Coordinates of N, CA and C in Angstrom, one line a residue:
M1 N -81.4 25.5 14.0 CA -81.6 26.3 12.8 C -82.8 25.7 12.0
D2 N -83.8 26.5 11.6 CA -84.9 26.1 10.9 C -84.6 26.0 9.4
D3 N -85.5 25.4 8.6 CA -85.3 25.2 7.2 C -85.0 26.5 6.5
D4 N -85.7 27.6 6.7 CA -85.5 28.9 6.0 C -84.0 29.4 6.3
E5 N -83.6 29.3 7.5 CA -82.2 29.8 7.8 C -81.2 28.8 7.1
A6 N -81.4 27.5 7.2 CA -80.5 26.6 6.6 C -80.4 26.8 5.1
I7 N -81.5 27.1 4.4 CA -81.6 27.3 3.0 C -80.8 28.6 2.7
A8 N -81.1 29.7 3.4 CA -80.4 31.0 3.2 C -78.9 30.8 3.4
R9 N -78.5 30.1 4.4 CA -77.1 29.9 4.6 C -76.4 29.1 3.6
S10 N -77.2 28.0 3.1 CA -76.7 27.2 2.0 C -76.5 27.9 0.8
L11 N -77.4 28.8 0.5 CA -77.3 29.6 -0.7 C -76.1 30.6 -0.7
D12 N -75.7 30.9 0.6 CA -74.5 31.8 0.8 C -73.2 31.0 0.8
G13 N -73.3 29.6 0.5 CA -72.1 28.8 0.5 C -71.8 28.0 1.7
D14 N -72.6 28.1 2.7 CA -72.4 27.3 4.0 C -72.8 25.9 3.8
L15 N -71.9 25.0 3.5 CA -72.2 23.6 3.3 C -72.7 22.9 4.6
A16 N -72.3 23.4 5.8 CA -72.7 22.8 7.0 C -74.2 23.0 7.2
A17 N -74.7 24.1 6.7 CA -76.2 24.4 6.7 C -76.9 23.4 5.9
Y18 N -76.4 23.1 4.7 CA -77.1 22.1 3.8 C -77.0 20.7 4.5
E19 N -75.9 20.4 5.1 CA -75.7 19.1 5.8 C -76.8 19.0 6.9
A20 N -77.2 20.1 7.5 CA -78.2 20.1 8.5 C -79.6 19.7 7.9
L21 N -79.8 20.2 6.7 CA -81.1 19.8 5.9 C -81.0 18.3 5.6
V22 N -79.9 17.9 5.1 CA -79.7 16.5 4.7 C -79.9 15.6 6.0
A23 N -79.4 15.9 7.1 CA -79.6 15.2 8.3 C -81.0 15.2 8.7
R24 N -81.7 16.3 8.6 CA -83.1 16.4 9.0 C -84.0 15.6 8.2
Y25 N -83.7 15.5 6.9 CA -84.7 14.9 6.0 C -84.3 13.5 5.4
S26 N -83.1 13.0 5.7 CA -82.6 11.8 5.1 C -83.5 10.6 5.4
A27 N -83.9 10.4 6.6 CA -84.7 9.2 6.9 C -86.1 9.3 6.2
L28 N -86.7 10.5 6.2 CA -88.0 10.6 5.5 C -87.8 10.4 3.9
A29 N -86.7 11.0 3.4 CA -86.5 10.8 2.0 C -86.2 9.4 1.6
H30 N -85.5 8.7 2.4 CA -85.2 7.2 2.2 C -86.5 6.4 2.3
R31 N -87.3 6.7 3.3 CA -88.6 6.0 3.5 C -89.5 6.2 2.2
T32 N -89.5 7.5 1.8 CA -90.3 7.8 0.6 C -89.9 7.1 -0.6
A33 N -88.6 7.1 -0.9 CA -88.0 6.4 -2.1 C -88.3 4.9 -2.0
Y34 N -88.1 4.3 -0.8 CA -88.3 2.9 -0.6 C -89.8 2.5 -0.8
M35 N -90.7 3.3 -0.3 CA -92.1 3.0 -0.4 C -92.7 3.3 -1.8
L36 N -92.1 4.2 -2.5 CA -92.6 4.5 -3.8 C -92.0 3.6 -4.9
G37 N -91.1 2.6 -4.5 CA -90.7 1.6 -5.4 C -89.2 1.5 -5.6
A38 N -88.4 2.2 -5.0 CA -86.9 2.2 -5.2 C -86.3 0.9 -4.6
G39 N -87.0 0.4 -3.6 CA -86.5 -0.9 -3.0 C -85.1 -0.7 -2.4
N40 N -84.2 -1.6 -2.8 CA -82.8 -1.6 -2.3 C -82.0 -0.5 -2.9
E41 N -82.5 0.2 -3.9 CA -81.8 1.3 -4.5 C -82.2 2.6 -3.9
A42 N -82.9 2.6 -2.8 CA -83.4 3.8 -2.2 C -82.3 4.8 -1.8
E43 N -81.2 4.2 -1.3 CA -80.1 5.1 -0.9 C -79.5 5.8 -2.1
D44 N -79.4 5.2 -3.2 CA -78.9 5.9 -4.4 C -79.9 7.0 -4.9
V45 N -81.2 6.7 -4.8 CA -82.2 7.6 -5.2 C -82.1 8.9 -4.3
V46 N -82.0 8.6 -3.0 CA -81.9 9.7 -2.0 C -80.7 10.6 -2.2
Q47 N -79.5 9.9 -2.4 CA -78.3 10.7 -2.7 C -78.4 11.5 -3.9
E48 N -79.0 11.0 -5.0 CA -79.2 11.8 -6.2 C -80.1 12.9 -6.0
A49 N -81.2 12.7 -5.2 CA -82.2 13.7 -4.9 C -81.6 14.8 -4.2
F50 N -80.7 14.6 -3.2 CA -80.1 15.6 -2.4 C -79.1 16.4 -3.2
V51 N -78.4 15.7 -4.1 CA -77.5 16.4 -5.0 C -78.3 17.4 -6.0
K52 N -79.4 16.9 -6.5 CA -80.2 17.7 -7.4 C -80.8 18.9 -6.6
A53 N -81.3 18.6 -5.4 CA -81.9 19.7 -4.6 C -80.9 20.8 -4.3
F54 N -79.6 20.4 -4.1 CA -78.6 21.4 -3.8 C -78.3 22.2 -5.1
R55 N -78.2 21.5 -6.2 CA -78.0 22.2 -7.5 C -79.1 23.2 -7.8
H56 N -80.3 22.9 -7.4 CA -81.4 23.7 -7.8 C -82.0 24.5 -6.6
L57 N -81.2 24.6 -5.6 CA -81.7 25.3 -4.4 C -82.0 26.8 -4.7
A58 N -81.3 27.4 -5.6 CA -81.5 28.8 -6.0 C -82.9 29.0 -6.6
S59 N -83.4 27.9 -7.2 CA -84.7 28.1 -7.8 C -85.9 27.7 -6.9
F60 N -85.5 27.3 -5.7 CA -86.6 26.9 -4.7 C -87.3 28.2 -4.3
R61 N -88.6 28.1 -4.3 CA -89.5 29.3 -3.9 C -89.4 29.4 -2.4
R62 N -88.8 30.4 -1.9 CA -88.5 30.5 -0.4 C -89.8 30.6 0.4
E63 N -90.9 31.0 -0.1 CA -92.1 31.1 0.7 C -92.8 29.7 0.8
A64 N -92.3 28.7 0.0 CA -92.9 27.4 0.1 C -92.1 26.5 1.1
P65 N -92.8 25.5 1.6 CA -92.1 24.6 2.5 C -91.1 23.7 1.8
F66 N -89.9 23.4 2.4 CA -88.9 22.7 1.8 C -89.2 21.2 1.7
R67 N -89.8 20.6 2.7 CA -90.1 19.2 2.8 C -90.8 18.6 1.5
P68 N -92.0 19.2 1.1 CA -92.7 18.7 -0.1 C -91.8 18.9 -1.3
W69 N -91.1 20.0 -1.4 CA -90.3 20.2 -2.6 C -89.2 19.1 -2.7
L70 N -88.5 18.8 -1.6 CA -87.5 17.7 -1.6 C -88.2 16.4 -1.9
L71 N -89.3 16.1 -1.3 CA -89.9 14.8 -1.6 C -90.4 14.7 -3.0
R72 N -90.7 15.8 -3.7 CA -91.1 15.8 -5.1 C -89.9 15.3 -5.9
I73 N -88.7 15.8 -5.5 CA -87.5 15.4 -6.2 C -87.2 13.9 -6.0
V74 N -87.4 13.5 -4.7 CA -87.2 12.1 -4.4 C -88.2 11.2 -5.3
A75 N -89.5 11.7 -5.3 CA -90.5 10.9 -6.1 C -90.1 10.9 -7.6
N76 N -89.6 12.0 -8.1 CA -89.2 12.0 -9.5 C -88.0 11.1 -9.8
E77 N -87.0 11.1 -8.9 CA -85.9 10.2 -9.0 C -86.3 8.7 -8.9
T78 N -87.2 8.5 -8.0 CA -87.7 7.1 -7.9 C -88.4 6.7 -9.1
H79 N -89.2 7.5 -9.7 CA -89.9 7.2 -10.9 C -88.9 7.0 -12.1
N80 N -87.9 7.8 -12.1 CA -86.8 7.6 -13.1 C -86.2 6.3 -13.0
L81 N -85.9 5.9 -11.7 CA -85.3 4.6 -11.5 C -86.1 3.5 -11.9
T82 N -87.4 3.5 -11.5 CA -88.3 2.4 -11.8 C -88.5 2.3 -13.3
R83 N -88.6 3.5 -14.0 CA -88.8 3.5 -15.4 C -87.6 2.9 -16.1
S84 N -86.4 3.3 -15.6 CA -85.2 2.8 -16.3 C -85.0 1.3 -16.1
R85 N -85.5 0.8 -15.0 CA -85.4 -0.7 -14.8 C -86.2 -1.4 -15.9
G86 N -87.2 -0.8 -16.4 CA -88.0 -1.4 -17.5 C -89.0 -2.3 -16.9
R87 N -89.3 -2.3 -15.6 CA -90.3 -3.1 -15.0 C -90.8 -2.3 -13.8
R88 N -91.9 -2.7 -13.4 CA -92.6 -2.1 -12.2 C -91.9 -2.7 -10.9
A89 N -91.4 -1.8 -10.1 CA -90.8 -2.3 -8.9 C -91.8 -2.7 -7.8
E90 N -91.6 -3.7 -7.1 CA -92.5 -4.1 -6.0 C -92.3 -3.2 -4.8
L91 N -93.5 -2.8 -4.2 CA -93.5 -2.0 -3.1 C -93.1 -2.8 -1.8
A92 N -92.1 -2.3 -1.1 CA -91.8 -3.0 0.2 C -91.9 -2.0 1.3
L93 N -92.8 -2.2 2.2 CA -93.0 -1.3 3.3 C -92.4 -1.8 4.6
R94 N -91.7 -0.9 5.3 CA -91.2 -1.3 6.6 C -91.9 -0.5 7.7
L95 N -93.0 -1.1 8.2 CA -93.8 -0.4 9.2 C -93.0 -0.1 10.4
G96 N -92.0 -0.9 10.7 CA -91.2 -0.6 11.9 C -90.4 0.7 11.8
V97 N -90.1 1.1 10.6 CA -89.4 2.4 10.4 C -90.4 3.6 10.5
T98 N -91.7 3.4 10.1 CA -92.6 4.5 10.1 C -93.3 4.7 11.4
A99 N -93.5 3.6 12.2 CA -94.2 3.8 13.4 C -93.8 2.7 14.4
E100 N -93.7 3.1 15.6 CA -93.4 2.2 16.7 C -94.7 1.6 17.1
V101 N -94.8 0.3 17.1 CA -96.1 -0.4 17.5 C -95.8 -1.1 18.8
A102 N -96.6 -0.8 19.8 CA -96.4 -1.5 21.1 C -96.9 -2.9 21.0
A103 N -96.0 -3.8 21.3 CA -96.4 -5.2 21.2 C -97.3 -5.6 22.4
P104 N -98.3 -6.4 22.1 CA -99.2 -6.8 23.2 C -98.4 -7.7 24.2
D105 N -98.8 -7.7 25.4 CA -98.2 -8.5 26.4 C -98.3 -10.0 26.2
D106 N -99.4 -10.4 25.5 CA -99.6 -11.8 25.3 C -99.2 -12.3 23.9
P107 N -98.6 -13.5 23.8 CA -98.1 -14.0 22.5 C -99.2 -14.1 21.4
E108 N -100.4 -14.4 21.9 CA -101.5 -14.5 20.9 C -101.8 -13.1 20.3
G109 N -101.9 -12.1 21.1 CA -102.1 -10.8 20.7 C -101.0 -10.3 19.7
A110 N -99.8 -10.7 20.0 CA -98.7 -10.3 19.1 C -98.8 -11.0 17.8
A111 N -99.2 -12.2 17.8 CA -99.4 -13.0 16.5 C -100.5 -12.4 15.7
V112 N -101.6 -12.0 16.3 CA -102.7 -11.4 15.6 C -102.3 -10.1 15.0
A113 N -101.6 -9.3 15.8 CA -101.1 -8.0 15.3 C -100.2 -8.1 14.1
T114 N -99.3 -9.1 14.2 CA -98.3 -9.3 13.1 C -99.1 -9.8 11.9
D115 N -100.1 -10.7 12.0 CA -100.9 -11.1 10.9 C -101.6 -10.0 10.3
R116 N -102.2 -9.1 11.1 CA -103.0 -8.0 10.5 C -102.1 -7.1 9.7
R117 N -100.9 -6.8 10.3 CA -99.9 -5.9 9.5 C -99.5 -6.5 8.2
A118 N -99.3 -7.8 8.2 CA -98.9 -8.5 7.0 C -100.0 -8.5 6.0
R119 N -101.2 -8.7 6.4 CA -102.3 -8.7 5.4 C -102.5 -7.3 4.9
L120 N -102.3 -6.3 5.7 CA -102.5 -4.9 5.2 C -101.4 -4.6 4.2
L121 N -100.2 -5.0 4.5 CA -99.1 -4.7 3.5 C -99.3 -5.4 2.2
V122 N -99.7 -6.7 2.2 CA -100.0 -7.4 1.0 C -101.1 -6.7 0.2
A123 N -102.1 -6.2 0.9 CA -103.2 -5.5 0.2 C -102.7 -4.2 -0.4
V124 N -101.9 -3.4 0.4 CA -101.3 -2.2 -0.2 C -100.5 -2.5 -1.4
R125 N -99.7 -3.5 -1.3 CA -98.8 -3.8 -2.5 C -99.7 -4.2 -3.7
G126 N -100.9 -4.7 -3.5 CA -101.7 -5.1 -4.6 C -102.6 -4.0 -5.2
L127 N -102.5 -2.8 -4.6 CA -103.3 -1.7 -5.2 C -102.7 -1.3 -6.5
P128 N -103.5 -0.7 -7.4 CA -103.0 -0.1 -8.6 C -102.0 1.0 -8.2
E129 N -101.0 1.3 -9.1 CA -99.9 2.1 -8.8 C -100.3 3.5 -8.3
R130 N -101.3 4.2 -8.9 CA -101.7 5.5 -8.5 C -102.3 5.5 -7.1
E131 N -103.2 4.5 -6.9 CA -103.8 4.4 -5.6 C -102.8 4.1 -4.5
R132 N -101.9 3.2 -4.8 CA -100.8 2.8 -3.9 C -100.0 4.1 -3.5
Q133 N -99.6 4.8 -4.5 CA -98.8 6.0 -4.2 C -99.6 7.0 -3.3
A134 N -100.8 7.2 -3.6 CA -101.6 8.1 -2.8 C -101.8 7.6 -1.4
V135 N -102.1 6.4 -1.2 CA -102.2 5.8 0.1 C -100.9 5.8 0.9
V136 N -99.8 5.5 0.2 CA -98.5 5.5 0.9 C -98.2 6.9 1.4
C137 N -98.3 7.9 0.5 CA -98.0 9.3 0.9 C -98.9 9.8 2.0
R138 N -100.2 9.5 1.9 CA -101.1 10.1 2.9 C -101.0 9.4 4.2
Y139 N -100.9 8.1 4.2 CA -101.0 7.3 5.5 C -99.7 6.8 6.0
F140 N -98.8 6.4 5.2 CA -97.5 5.9 5.7 C -96.5 7.0 5.9
L141 N -96.5 8.0 5.0 CA -95.6 9.2 5.1 C -96.3 10.3 5.8
Q142 N -97.6 10.2 6.1 CA -98.4 11.2 6.8 C -98.2 12.6 6.2
L143 N -98.4 12.7 4.9 CA -98.4 13.9 4.2 C -99.8 14.4 4.1
S144 N -100.0 15.7 4.0 CA -101.3 16.3 3.8 C -101.7 16.1 2.3
E145 N -103.0 16.4 2.0 CA -103.4 16.2 0.6 C -102.6 17.2 -0.3
A146 N -102.4 18.4 0.2 CA -101.6 19.4 -0.6 C -100.2 18.9 -0.8
E147 N -99.5 18.4 0.3 CA -98.2 17.9 0.2 C -98.1 16.7 -0.8
T148 N -99.1 15.8 -0.7 CA -99.1 14.6 -1.5 C -99.2 15.1 -3.0
A149 N -100.1 16.0 -3.2 CA -100.3 16.5 -4.6 C -99.0 17.1 -5.1
Q150 N -98.2 17.8 -4.3 CA -97.0 18.4 -4.7 C -95.9 17.3 -4.9
V151 N -95.9 16.3 -4.0 CA -94.9 15.3 -4.2 C -95.1 14.4 -5.4
L152 N -96.4 14.1 -5.7 CA -96.7 13.3 -6.8 C -97.0 14.0 -8.1
D153 N -97.0 15.4 -8.0 CA -97.3 16.3 -9.1 C -98.6 16.0 -9.8
W154 N -99.6 15.8 -8.9 CA -101.0 15.6 -9.3 C -101.8 16.8 -8.8
P155 N -103.0 17.0 -9.4 CA -104.0 17.9 -8.8 C -104.5 17.3 -7.4
V156 N -104.9 18.2 -6.5 CA -105.4 17.8 -5.2 C -106.6 16.9 -5.4
G157 N -107.5 17.1 -6.4 CA -108.6 16.3 -6.6 C -108.2 14.9 -7.0
T158 N -107.2 14.7 -7.7 CA -106.7 13.4 -8.1 C -106.2 12.6 -6.9
V159 N -105.5 13.4 -6.0 CA -105.0 12.8 -4.7 C -106.2 12.3 -3.9
K160 N -107.2 13.1 -3.8 CA -108.4 12.8 -3.0 C -109.1 11.5 -3.6
S161 N -109.3 11.5 -4.9 CA -110.0 10.4 -5.5 C -109.2 9.1 -5.5
S162 N -107.9 9.2 -5.7 CA -107.0 8.0 -5.7 C -106.9 7.5 -4.3
T163 N -106.9 8.4 -3.3 CA -106.8 7.9 -1.9 C -108.2 7.2 -1.6
H164 N -109.3 7.8 -1.9 CA -110.6 7.3 -1.7 C -110.7 5.9 -2.3
R165 N -110.4 5.8 -3.6 CA -110.5 4.5 -4.2 C -109.5 3.5 -3.6
G166 N -108.3 3.9 -3.3 CA -107.4 2.9 -2.6 C -107.9 2.4 -1.3
L167 N -108.4 3.3 -0.5 CA -109.0 2.9 0.8 C -110.2 2.0 0.7
A168 N -111.0 2.3 -0.4 CA -112.2 1.4 -0.6 C -111.7 0.0 -1.0
R169 N -110.7 -0.1 -1.8 CA -110.1 -1.4 -2.2 C -109.6 -2.1 -1.0
L170 N -108.9 -1.3 -0.1 CA -108.3 -2.0 1.1 C -109.4 -2.5 2.0
R171 N -110.5 -1.7 2.1 CA -111.7 -2.2 2.9 C -112.2 -3.5 2.4
E172 N -112.4 -3.5 1.0 CA -112.9 -4.8 0.4 C -111.9 -5.9 0.7
E173 N -110.6 -5.7 0.6 CA -109.6 -6.7 0.7 C -109.4 -7.2 2.1
V174 N -109.3 -6.3 3.0 CA -109.0 -6.7 4.4 C -110.0 -6.4 5.4
G175 N -111.1 -5.8 5.0 CA -112.2 -5.5 5.9 C -112.0 -4.1 6.6
N176 N -113.0 -3.8 7.4 CA -113.0 -2.5 8.0 C -112.1 -2.3 9.2
E177 N -111.4 -3.4 9.6 CA -110.5 -3.2 10.8 C -109.3 -2.3 10.5
F178 N -109.0 -2.0 9.3 CA -107.9 -1.1 9.0 C -108.3 0.2 8.5
A179 N -109.5 0.3 7.9 CA -109.9 1.6 7.3 C -110.6 2.5 8.2

């Protein structure tokens, strides 16, 4: 069952159809919340986001894709969480969740790859918040510019400029091997 059918059936009261949407998008929603700053509270954020999405499903524009709409709710809930904490949450990325990386056959190659990933993550954590959010959405969550704009509730131009600035800072910090 595709998203449109699951949404239509959910609106008709079929909870199993909404469960299909939850199953389809839970991992992505969790990764999004975690990367945008929810940290260990990502599960709570995701649960609240799915509850809100269900409550507001009738207001969802059926011609629009469901994924960015849901991720916008996740981003809002994450923002609410970090704001309520009263401090800026540290970004913790789990590259193993977002991409399978083939380990080199030699131990030296594995050590170099691990070191490169660690330096990249430290550099991403050090970006200003807007640049970090843009880079995380575009490259770690693999969202398009339009989807990133919808998720972060920014104009597309802001997504482009924040991504550009973030990548430029990463190039300065870790060199051209990542950019």
